Coordinates of C-alpha atoms and ligand atoms in Angstrom, one line a residue:
X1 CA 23.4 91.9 -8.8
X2 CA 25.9 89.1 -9.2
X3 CA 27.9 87.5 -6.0
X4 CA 30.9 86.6 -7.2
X5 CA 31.9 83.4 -6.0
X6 CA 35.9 82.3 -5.2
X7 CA 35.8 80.8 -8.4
X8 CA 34.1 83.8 -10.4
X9 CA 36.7 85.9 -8.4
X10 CA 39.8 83.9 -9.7
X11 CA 38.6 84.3 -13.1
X12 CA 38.1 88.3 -12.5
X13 CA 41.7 89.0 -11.0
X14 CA 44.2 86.6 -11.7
X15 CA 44.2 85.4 -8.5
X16 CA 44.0 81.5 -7.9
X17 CA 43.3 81.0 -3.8
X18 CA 40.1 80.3 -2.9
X19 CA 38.5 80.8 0.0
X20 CA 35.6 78.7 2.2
X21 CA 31.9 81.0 1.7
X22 CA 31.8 81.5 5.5
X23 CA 33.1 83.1 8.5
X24 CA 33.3 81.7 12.0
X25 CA 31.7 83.1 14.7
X26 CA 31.9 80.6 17.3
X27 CA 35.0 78.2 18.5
X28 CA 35.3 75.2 20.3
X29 CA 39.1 75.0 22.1
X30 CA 40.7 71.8 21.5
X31 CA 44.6 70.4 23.0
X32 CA 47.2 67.6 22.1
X33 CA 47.9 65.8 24.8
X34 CA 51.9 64.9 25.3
X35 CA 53.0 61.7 23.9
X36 CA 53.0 60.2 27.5
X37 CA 49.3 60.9 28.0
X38 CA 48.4 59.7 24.3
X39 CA 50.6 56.4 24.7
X40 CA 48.3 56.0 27.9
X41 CA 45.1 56.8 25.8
X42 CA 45.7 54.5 23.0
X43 CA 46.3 51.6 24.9
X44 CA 43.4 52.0 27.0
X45 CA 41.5 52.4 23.9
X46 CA 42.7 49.0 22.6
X47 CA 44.3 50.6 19.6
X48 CA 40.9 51.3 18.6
X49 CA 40.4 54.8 17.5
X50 CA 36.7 54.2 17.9
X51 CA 37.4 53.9 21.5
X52 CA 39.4 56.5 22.8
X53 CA 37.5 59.1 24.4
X54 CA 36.5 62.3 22.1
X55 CA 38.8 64.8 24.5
X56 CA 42.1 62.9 24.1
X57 CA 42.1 63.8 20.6
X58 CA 43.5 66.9 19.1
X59 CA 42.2 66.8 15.4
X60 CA 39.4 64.5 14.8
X61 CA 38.9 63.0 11.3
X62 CA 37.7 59.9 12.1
X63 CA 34.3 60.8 10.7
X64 CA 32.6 63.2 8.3
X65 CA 29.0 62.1 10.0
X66 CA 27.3 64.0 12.6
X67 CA 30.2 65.8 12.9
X68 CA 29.9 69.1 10.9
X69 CA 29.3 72.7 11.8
X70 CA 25.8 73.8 11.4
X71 CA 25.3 77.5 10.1
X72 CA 23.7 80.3 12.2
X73 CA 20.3 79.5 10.4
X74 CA 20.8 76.2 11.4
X75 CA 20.9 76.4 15.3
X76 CA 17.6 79.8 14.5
X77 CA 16.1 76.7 13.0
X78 CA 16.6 74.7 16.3
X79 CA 15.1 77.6 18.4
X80 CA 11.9 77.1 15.9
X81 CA 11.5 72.9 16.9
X82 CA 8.0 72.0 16.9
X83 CA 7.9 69.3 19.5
X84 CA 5.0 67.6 18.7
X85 CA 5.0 63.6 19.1
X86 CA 2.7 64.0 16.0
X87 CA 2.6 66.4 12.7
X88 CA 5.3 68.3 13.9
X89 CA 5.6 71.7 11.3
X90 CA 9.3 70.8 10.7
X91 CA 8.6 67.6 9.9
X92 CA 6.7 69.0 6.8
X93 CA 9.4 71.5 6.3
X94 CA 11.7 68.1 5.9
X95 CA 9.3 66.4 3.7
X96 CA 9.1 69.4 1.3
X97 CA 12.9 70.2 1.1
X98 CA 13.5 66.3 -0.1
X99 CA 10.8 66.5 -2.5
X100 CA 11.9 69.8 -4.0
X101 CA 16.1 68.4 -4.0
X102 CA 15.5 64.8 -4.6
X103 CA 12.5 64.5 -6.5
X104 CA 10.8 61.8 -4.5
X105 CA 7.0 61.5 -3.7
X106 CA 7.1 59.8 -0.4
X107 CA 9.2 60.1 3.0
X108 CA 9.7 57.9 6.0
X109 CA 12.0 60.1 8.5
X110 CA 14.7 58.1 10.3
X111 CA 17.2 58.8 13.4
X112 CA 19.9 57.9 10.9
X113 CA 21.1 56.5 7.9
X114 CA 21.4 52.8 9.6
X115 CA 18.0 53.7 10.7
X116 CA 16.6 53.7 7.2
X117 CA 18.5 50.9 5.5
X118 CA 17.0 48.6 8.2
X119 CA 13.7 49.8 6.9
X120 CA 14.4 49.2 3.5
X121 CA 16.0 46.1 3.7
X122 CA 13.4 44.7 5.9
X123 CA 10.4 45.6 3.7
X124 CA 11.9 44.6 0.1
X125 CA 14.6 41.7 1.4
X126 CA 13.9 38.0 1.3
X127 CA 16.1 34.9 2.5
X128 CA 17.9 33.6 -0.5
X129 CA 18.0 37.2 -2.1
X130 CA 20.8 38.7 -3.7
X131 CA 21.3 42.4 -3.6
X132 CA 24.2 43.8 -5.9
X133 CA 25.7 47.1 -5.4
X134 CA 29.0 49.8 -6.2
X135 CA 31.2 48.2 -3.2
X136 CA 30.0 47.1 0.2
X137 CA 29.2 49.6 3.2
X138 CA 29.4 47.8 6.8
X139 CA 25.8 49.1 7.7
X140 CA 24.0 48.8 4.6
X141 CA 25.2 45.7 4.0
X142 CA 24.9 43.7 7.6
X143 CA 21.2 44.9 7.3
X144 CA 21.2 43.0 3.7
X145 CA 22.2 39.7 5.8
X146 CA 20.4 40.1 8.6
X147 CA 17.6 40.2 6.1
X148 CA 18.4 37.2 4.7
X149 CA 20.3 38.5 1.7
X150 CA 23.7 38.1 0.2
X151 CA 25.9 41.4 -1.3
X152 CA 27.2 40.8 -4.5
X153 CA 29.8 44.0 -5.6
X154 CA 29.4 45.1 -9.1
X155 CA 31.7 48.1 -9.0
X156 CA 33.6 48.5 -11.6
X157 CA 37.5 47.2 -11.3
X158 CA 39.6 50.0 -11.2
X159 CA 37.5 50.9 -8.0
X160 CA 39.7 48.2 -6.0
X161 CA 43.1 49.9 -7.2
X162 CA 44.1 52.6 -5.3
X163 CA 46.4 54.0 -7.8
X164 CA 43.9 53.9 -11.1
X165 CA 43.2 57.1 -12.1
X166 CA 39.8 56.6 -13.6
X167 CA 37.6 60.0 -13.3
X168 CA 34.4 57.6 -12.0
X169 CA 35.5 54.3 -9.6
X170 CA 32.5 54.3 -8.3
X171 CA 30.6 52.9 -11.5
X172 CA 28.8 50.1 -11.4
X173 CA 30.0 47.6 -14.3
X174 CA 26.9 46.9 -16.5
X175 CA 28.7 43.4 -17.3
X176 CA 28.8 42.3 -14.2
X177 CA 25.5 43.1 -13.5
X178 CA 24.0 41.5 -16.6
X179 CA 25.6 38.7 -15.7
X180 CA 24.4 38.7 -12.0
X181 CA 21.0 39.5 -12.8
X182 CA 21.0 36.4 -15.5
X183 CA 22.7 33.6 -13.2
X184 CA 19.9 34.5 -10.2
X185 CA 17.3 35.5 -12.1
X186 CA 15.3 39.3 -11.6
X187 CA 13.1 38.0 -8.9
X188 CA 15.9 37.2 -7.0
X189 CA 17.1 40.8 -7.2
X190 CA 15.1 43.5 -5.0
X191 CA 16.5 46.1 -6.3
X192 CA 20.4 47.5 -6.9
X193 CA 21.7 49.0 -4.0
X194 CA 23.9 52.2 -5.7
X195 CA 25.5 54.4 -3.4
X196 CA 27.0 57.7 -4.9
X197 CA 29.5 58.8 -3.9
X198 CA 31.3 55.3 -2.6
X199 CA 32.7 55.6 0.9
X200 CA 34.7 52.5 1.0
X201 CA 36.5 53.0 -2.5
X202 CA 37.6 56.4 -1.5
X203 CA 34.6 58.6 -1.8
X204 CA 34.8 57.9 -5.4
X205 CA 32.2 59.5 -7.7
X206 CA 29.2 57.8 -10.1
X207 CA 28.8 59.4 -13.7
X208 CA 25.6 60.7 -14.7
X209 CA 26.6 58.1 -17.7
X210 CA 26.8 55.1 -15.5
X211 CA 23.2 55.7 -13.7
X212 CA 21.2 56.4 -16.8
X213 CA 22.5 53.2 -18.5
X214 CA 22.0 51.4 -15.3
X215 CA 18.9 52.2 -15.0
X216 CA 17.9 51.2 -18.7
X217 CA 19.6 48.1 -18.1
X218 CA 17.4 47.7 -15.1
X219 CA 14.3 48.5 -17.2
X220 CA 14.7 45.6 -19.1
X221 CA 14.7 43.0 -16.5
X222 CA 11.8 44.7 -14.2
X223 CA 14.6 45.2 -11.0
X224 CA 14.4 48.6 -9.7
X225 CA 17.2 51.1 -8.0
X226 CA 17.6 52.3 -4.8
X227 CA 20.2 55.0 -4.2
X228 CA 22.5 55.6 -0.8
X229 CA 22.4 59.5 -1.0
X230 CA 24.3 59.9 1.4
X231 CA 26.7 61.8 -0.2
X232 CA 25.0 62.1 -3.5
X233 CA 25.6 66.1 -3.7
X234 CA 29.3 65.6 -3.3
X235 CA 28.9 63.3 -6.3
X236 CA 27.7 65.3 -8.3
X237 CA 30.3 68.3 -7.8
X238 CA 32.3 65.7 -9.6
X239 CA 30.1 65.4 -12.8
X240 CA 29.8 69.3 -12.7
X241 CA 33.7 68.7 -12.8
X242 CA 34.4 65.8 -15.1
X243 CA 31.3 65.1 -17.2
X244 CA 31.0 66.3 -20.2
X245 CA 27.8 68.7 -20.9
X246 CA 27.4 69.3 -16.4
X247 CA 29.9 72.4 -15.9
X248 CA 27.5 74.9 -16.2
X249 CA 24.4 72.6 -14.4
X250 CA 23.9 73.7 -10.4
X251 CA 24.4 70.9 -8.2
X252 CA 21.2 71.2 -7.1
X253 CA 20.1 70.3 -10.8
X254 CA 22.3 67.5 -11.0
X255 CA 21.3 66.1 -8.2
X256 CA 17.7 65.7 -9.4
X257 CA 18.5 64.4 -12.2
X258 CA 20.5 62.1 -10.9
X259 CA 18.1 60.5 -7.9
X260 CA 15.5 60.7 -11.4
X261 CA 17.4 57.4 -12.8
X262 CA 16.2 55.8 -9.6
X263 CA 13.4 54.6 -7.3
X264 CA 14.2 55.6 -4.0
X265 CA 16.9 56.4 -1.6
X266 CA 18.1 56.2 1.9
X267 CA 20.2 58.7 3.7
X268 CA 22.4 59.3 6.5
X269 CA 21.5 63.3 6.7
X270 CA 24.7 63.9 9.3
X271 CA 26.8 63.7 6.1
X272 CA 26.1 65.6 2.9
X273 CA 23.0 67.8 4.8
X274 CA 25.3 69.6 7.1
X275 CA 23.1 68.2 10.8
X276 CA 24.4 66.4 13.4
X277 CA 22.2 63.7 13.6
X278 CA 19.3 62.7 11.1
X279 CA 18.0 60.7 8.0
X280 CA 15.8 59.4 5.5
X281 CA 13.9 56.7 3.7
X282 CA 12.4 58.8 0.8
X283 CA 10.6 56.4 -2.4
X284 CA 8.3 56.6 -4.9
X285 CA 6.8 53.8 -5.1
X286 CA 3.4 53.2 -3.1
X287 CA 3.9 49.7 -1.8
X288 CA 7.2 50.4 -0.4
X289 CA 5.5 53.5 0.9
X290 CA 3.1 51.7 3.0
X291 CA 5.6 48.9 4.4
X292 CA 8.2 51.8 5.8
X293 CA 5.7 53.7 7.5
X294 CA 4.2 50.9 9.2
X295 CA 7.6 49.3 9.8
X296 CA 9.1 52.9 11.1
X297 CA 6.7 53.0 14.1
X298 CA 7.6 49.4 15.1
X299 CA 11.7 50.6 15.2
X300 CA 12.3 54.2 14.8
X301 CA 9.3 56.4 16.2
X302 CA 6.1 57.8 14.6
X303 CA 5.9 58.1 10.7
X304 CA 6.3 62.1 11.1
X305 CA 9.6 62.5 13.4
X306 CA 11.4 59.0 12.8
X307 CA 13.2 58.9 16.1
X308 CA 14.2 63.1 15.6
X309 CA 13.2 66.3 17.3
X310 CA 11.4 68.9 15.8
X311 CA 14.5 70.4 16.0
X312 CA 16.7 68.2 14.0
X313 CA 14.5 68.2 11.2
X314 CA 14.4 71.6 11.1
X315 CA 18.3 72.0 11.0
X316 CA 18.7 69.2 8.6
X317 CA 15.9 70.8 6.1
X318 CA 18.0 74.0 6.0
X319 CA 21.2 71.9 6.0
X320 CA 19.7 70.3 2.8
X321 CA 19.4 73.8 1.1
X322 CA 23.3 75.1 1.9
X323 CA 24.6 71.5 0.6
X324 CA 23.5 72.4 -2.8
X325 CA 25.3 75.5 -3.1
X326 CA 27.5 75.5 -5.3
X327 CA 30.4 77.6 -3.7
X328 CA 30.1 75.2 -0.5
X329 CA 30.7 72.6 -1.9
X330 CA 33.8 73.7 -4.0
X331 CA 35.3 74.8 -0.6
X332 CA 34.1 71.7 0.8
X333 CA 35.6 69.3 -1.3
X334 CA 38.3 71.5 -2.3
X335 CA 39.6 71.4 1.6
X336 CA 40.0 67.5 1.3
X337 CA 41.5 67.9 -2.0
X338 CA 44.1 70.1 -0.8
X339 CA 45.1 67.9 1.8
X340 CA 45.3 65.5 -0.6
X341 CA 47.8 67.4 -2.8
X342 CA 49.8 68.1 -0.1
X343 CA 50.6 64.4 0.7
X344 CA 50.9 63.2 -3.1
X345 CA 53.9 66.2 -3.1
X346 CA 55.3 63.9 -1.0
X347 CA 54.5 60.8 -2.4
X348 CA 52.6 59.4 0.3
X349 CA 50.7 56.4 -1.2
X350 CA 47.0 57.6 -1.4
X351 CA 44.0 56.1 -3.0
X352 CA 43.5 58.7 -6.5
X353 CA 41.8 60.3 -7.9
X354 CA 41.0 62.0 -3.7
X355 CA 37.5 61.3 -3.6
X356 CA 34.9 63.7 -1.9
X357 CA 34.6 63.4 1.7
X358 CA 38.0 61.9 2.8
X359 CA 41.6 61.4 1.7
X360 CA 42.2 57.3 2.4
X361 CA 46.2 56.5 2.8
X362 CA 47.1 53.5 1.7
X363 CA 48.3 51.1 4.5
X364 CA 48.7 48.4 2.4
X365 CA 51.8 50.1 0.4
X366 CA 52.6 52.1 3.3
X367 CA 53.1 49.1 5.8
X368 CA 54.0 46.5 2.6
X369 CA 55.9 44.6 5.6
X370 CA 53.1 43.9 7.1
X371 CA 50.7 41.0 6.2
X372 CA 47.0 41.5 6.4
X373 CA 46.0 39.5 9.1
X374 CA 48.3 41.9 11.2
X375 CA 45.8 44.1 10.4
X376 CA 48.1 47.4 9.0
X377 CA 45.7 50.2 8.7
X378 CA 44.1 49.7 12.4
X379 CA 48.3 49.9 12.7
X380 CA 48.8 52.9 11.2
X381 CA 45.7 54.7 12.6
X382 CA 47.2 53.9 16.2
X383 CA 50.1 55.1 15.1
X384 CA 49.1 58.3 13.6
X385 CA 47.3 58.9 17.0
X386 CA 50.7 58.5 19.0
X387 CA 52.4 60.9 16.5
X388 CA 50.0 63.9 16.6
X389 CA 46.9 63.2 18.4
X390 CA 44.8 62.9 15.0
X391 CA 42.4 60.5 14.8
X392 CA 41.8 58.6 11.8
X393 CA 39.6 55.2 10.8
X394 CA 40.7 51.7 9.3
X395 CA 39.0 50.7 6.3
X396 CA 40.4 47.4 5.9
X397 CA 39.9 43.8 6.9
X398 CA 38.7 44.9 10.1
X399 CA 36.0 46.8 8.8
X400 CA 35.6 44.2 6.3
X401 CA 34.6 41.3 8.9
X402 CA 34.0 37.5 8.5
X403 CA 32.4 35.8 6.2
X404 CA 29.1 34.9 7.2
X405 CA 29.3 31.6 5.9
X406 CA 32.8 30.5 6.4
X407 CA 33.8 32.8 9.6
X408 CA 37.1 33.5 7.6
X409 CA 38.6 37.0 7.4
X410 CA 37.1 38.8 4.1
X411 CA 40.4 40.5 2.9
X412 CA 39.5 43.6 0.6
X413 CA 42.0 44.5 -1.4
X414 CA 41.7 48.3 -0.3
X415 CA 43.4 48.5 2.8
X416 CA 43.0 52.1 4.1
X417 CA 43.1 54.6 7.1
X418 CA 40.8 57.7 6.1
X419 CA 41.4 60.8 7.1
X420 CA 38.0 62.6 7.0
X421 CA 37.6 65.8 6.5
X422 CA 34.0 67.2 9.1
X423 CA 32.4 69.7 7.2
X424 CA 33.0 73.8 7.7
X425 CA 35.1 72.3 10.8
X426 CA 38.8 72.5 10.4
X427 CA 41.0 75.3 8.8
X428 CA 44.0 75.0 6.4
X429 CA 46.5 74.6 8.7
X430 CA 45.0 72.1 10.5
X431 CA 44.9 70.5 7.2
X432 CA 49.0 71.6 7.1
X433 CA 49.4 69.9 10.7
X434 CA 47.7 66.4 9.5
X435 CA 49.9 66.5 6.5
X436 CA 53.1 66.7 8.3
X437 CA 52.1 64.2 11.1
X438 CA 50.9 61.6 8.2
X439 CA 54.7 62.3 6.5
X440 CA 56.3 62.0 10.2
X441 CA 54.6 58.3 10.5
X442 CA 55.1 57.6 6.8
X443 CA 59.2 58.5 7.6
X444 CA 59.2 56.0 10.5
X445 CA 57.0 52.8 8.2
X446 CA 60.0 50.3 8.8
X447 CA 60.0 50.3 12.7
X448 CA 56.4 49.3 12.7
X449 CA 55.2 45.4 13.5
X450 CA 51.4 45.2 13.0
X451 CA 48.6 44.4 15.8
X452 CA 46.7 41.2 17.2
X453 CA 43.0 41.4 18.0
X454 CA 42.3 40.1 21.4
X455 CA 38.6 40.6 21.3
X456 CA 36.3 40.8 18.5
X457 CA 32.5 41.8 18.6
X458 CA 29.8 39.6 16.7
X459 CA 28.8 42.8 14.5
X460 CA 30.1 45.3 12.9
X461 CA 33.5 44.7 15.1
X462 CA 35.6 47.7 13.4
X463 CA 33.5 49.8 16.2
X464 CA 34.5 47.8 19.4
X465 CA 37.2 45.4 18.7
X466 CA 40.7 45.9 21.1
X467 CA 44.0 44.9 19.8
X468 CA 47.9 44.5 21.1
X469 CA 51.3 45.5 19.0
X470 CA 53.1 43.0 18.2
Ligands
F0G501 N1 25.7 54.8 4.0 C1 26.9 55.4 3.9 C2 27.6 55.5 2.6 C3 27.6 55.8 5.1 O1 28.8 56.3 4.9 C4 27.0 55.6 6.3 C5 27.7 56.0 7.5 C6 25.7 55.0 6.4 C7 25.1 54.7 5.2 C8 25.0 54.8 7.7 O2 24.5 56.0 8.2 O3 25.8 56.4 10.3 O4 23.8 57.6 9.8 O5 23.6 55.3 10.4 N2 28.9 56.3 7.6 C9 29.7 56.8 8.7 C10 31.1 56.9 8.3 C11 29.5 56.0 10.0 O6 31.9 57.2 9.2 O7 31.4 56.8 7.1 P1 24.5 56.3 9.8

């Protein structure tokens, strides 16, 4: 027997709705507090979003990580935790499920995605290094510096244009590379640091295309590829979607063949894999191998739990199965897309094509009036707080930082609030009620003045930073 899927369904009857594979059978209440009591709450927050406290908010897309609803096999799986300090059953469970989706032969177990990229960057990064990559994350790439390194973004252009349709911005340009890898030199360059999809341009997607020449270009010079799968199988919904010979391929099958272009990957497992909290170092080469596991014990926790419970690595290795279903993951990404649609009706600047985890608005053409160093999209996150009690994230020049050589400002020229959609969380008309508060704001642009920071943490300052209005 068949199951027919929404999609198969739409096909069968004429009809065109589509519905998410999943009932809920459990709620969580939330409120909106009045506007008095979310003035109050945003202030004390320092305009932060990062800071105001989880119960003051009424619909919370400030993150798709850690924040999704597991299934009911998930939370059976929790009741089946092997809490062993060493060898723990689910801990092979995990190791088995990455193998079988992602191909790899070895796997270091982290607490999360941070977790892991300080592992890889310490074991493979030396000073003076240079470590390109499809657009900077804030994580991956302060644990690039603190490893002596230096990020250099080979993503294509288009990727830094909010309004350029292309159906991949998250490609790496083979140019630019070439060029890279000839001014340094190969043994300069640990390895290429390709992150599918790309969080920071908009959850934008990489062609199958893009990897498989990449990683013949990489052949040539000896430099090898590790991948941030963090929200690899979203990625590849898109080349089931746009790329020519995928749209009868699984995603589980694409994603295989995807990681098989590359030597390794790190992941944050509370995105794509449907936990809470979790990740992974997973490689198959021997020598990194050996480095992570003896490094892992020094900062994360034995080489067989990685600073998880039985428990989480239980729930994640199921997780990792249902975020390769098919029918998930058109529900998944059709949710954010349908947001999406709903603000481009009303021509609410948005960075296109909507990517896969998050639609990103654009503050810089939202708030033109406002100069960049009044820092618009922490602006217009605040603001969309005081509107409706939804909380959103900058992704702009305060997530961007200083420079660590010149302590300047870096100004991206993506200057965005995402709206991020948790996973099997929200309904459609929570997805109606963000729309209209995000056009409510957008109506009431020209009153707005911008913010000054009046403190500023040494790292990663997006997370803890307060401001004023001006
Ligand atoms: N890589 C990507 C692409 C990420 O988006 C994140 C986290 C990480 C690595 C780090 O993983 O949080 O588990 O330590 N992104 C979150 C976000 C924080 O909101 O986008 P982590």
């Amino acid at each position: 027997m068949t199951h027919l899927t929404p999609m198969t369904m739409g096909q069968q009857f004429g009809r065109r709705s589509w519905a998410e594979p999943w009932k809920i059978k459990m709620v969580e209440p939330i409120r909106l507090l009045d506007r008095a009591g979310r003035e109050r709450a945003i202030a004390e927050a320092g305009y932060n979003t990062f800071l105001l406290r989880s119960e003051d908010v009424y619909i919370d897309l400030l993150t798709d990580s850690g924040t999704n609803a597991m299934s009911d096999r998930q939370w059976a799986g929790m009741m089946l935790g092997d809490e062993a300090y060493a060898g723990s059953r689910n801990f092979y469970h995990l190791e088995a499920a990455v193998q079988k989706h992602y191909g790899y032969k070895y796997l270091v177990p982290t607490h999360q995605g941070r977790g892991a990229e300080h592992l890889i960057s310490k074991a493979l990064i030396k000073p003076g290094d240079v470590i390109p990559g499809n657009m900077y994350f804030t994580t991956t790439r302060l644990h690039q510096e603190l490893a002596g390194g230096t990020f250099v973004d080979v993503i294509i252009d288009e990727a830094h244009d909010p309004a350029n349709l292309h159906p991949f911005k998250g490609n790496v340009d083979l140019g630019k590379l070439e060029d890279l890898i000839k001014r340094v030199g190969p043994e300069k360059i640990p390895y290429v640091s390709l992150a599918g999809t790309v969080n920071m341009a908009g959850g934008q997607p990489v062609s199958m295309a893009n990897v498989k020449a990449l990683r013949s270009l990489c052949d040539r010079y000896g430099v090898r590829i590790y991948l941030d799968a963090t929200r690899l199988a979203e990625n590849a919904w898109f080349i089931q979607q746009r790329e020519e010979g995928y749209r009868d391929k699984p995603i589980a099958a694409i994603v295989k063949e995807f990681c098989s272009y590359t030597d390794g990957a790190w992941m944050s497992a509370k995105k794509d894999h449907l936990a809470n909290i979790g990740g992974w170092l997973a490689m198959n080469h021997e020598d990194l191998y050996e480095t992570a596991r003896n490094l892992v014990v020094i900062y994360e926790g034995l080489h067989t739990y990685g600073g998880m419970a039985g428990r989480d690595m239980e729930a994640l290795a199921i997780g990792i199965e249902e975020a390769l279903q098919d029918d998930y993951m058109s529900a998944r990404i059709g949710q954010v897309h349908y947001l999406g649609e709903l603000l481009s009706d009303w021509n609410i600047p948005i960075v296109k094509p909507v990517g896969g985890h998050a639609v990103f608005l654009d503050a810089k053409a939202i708030y033109a009036h406002i100069p960049q160093d009044r820092f618009p999209a922490q602006t217009l996150a605040a603001q969309l707080y005081l509107d409706s009690g939804i909380r959103s994230m900058e992704r702009g020049v305060v997530s961007a930082g200083r420079d660590p050589v010149t302590g300047e400002h870096r100004y991206p020229k993506l200057e965005l609030v995402r709206l991020t959609i948790p996973r099997r969380v929200y309904t459609q008309a929570h997805m109606d009620v963000v729309a209209e508060a995000v056009k409510a704001v957008y109506d009431e642009r020209e009153k707005v003045r911008g913010l000054r920071m009046v403190y500023e943490p040494k790292y990663l300052r997006f997370f803890q930073a307060r401001f004023e209005p001006l």
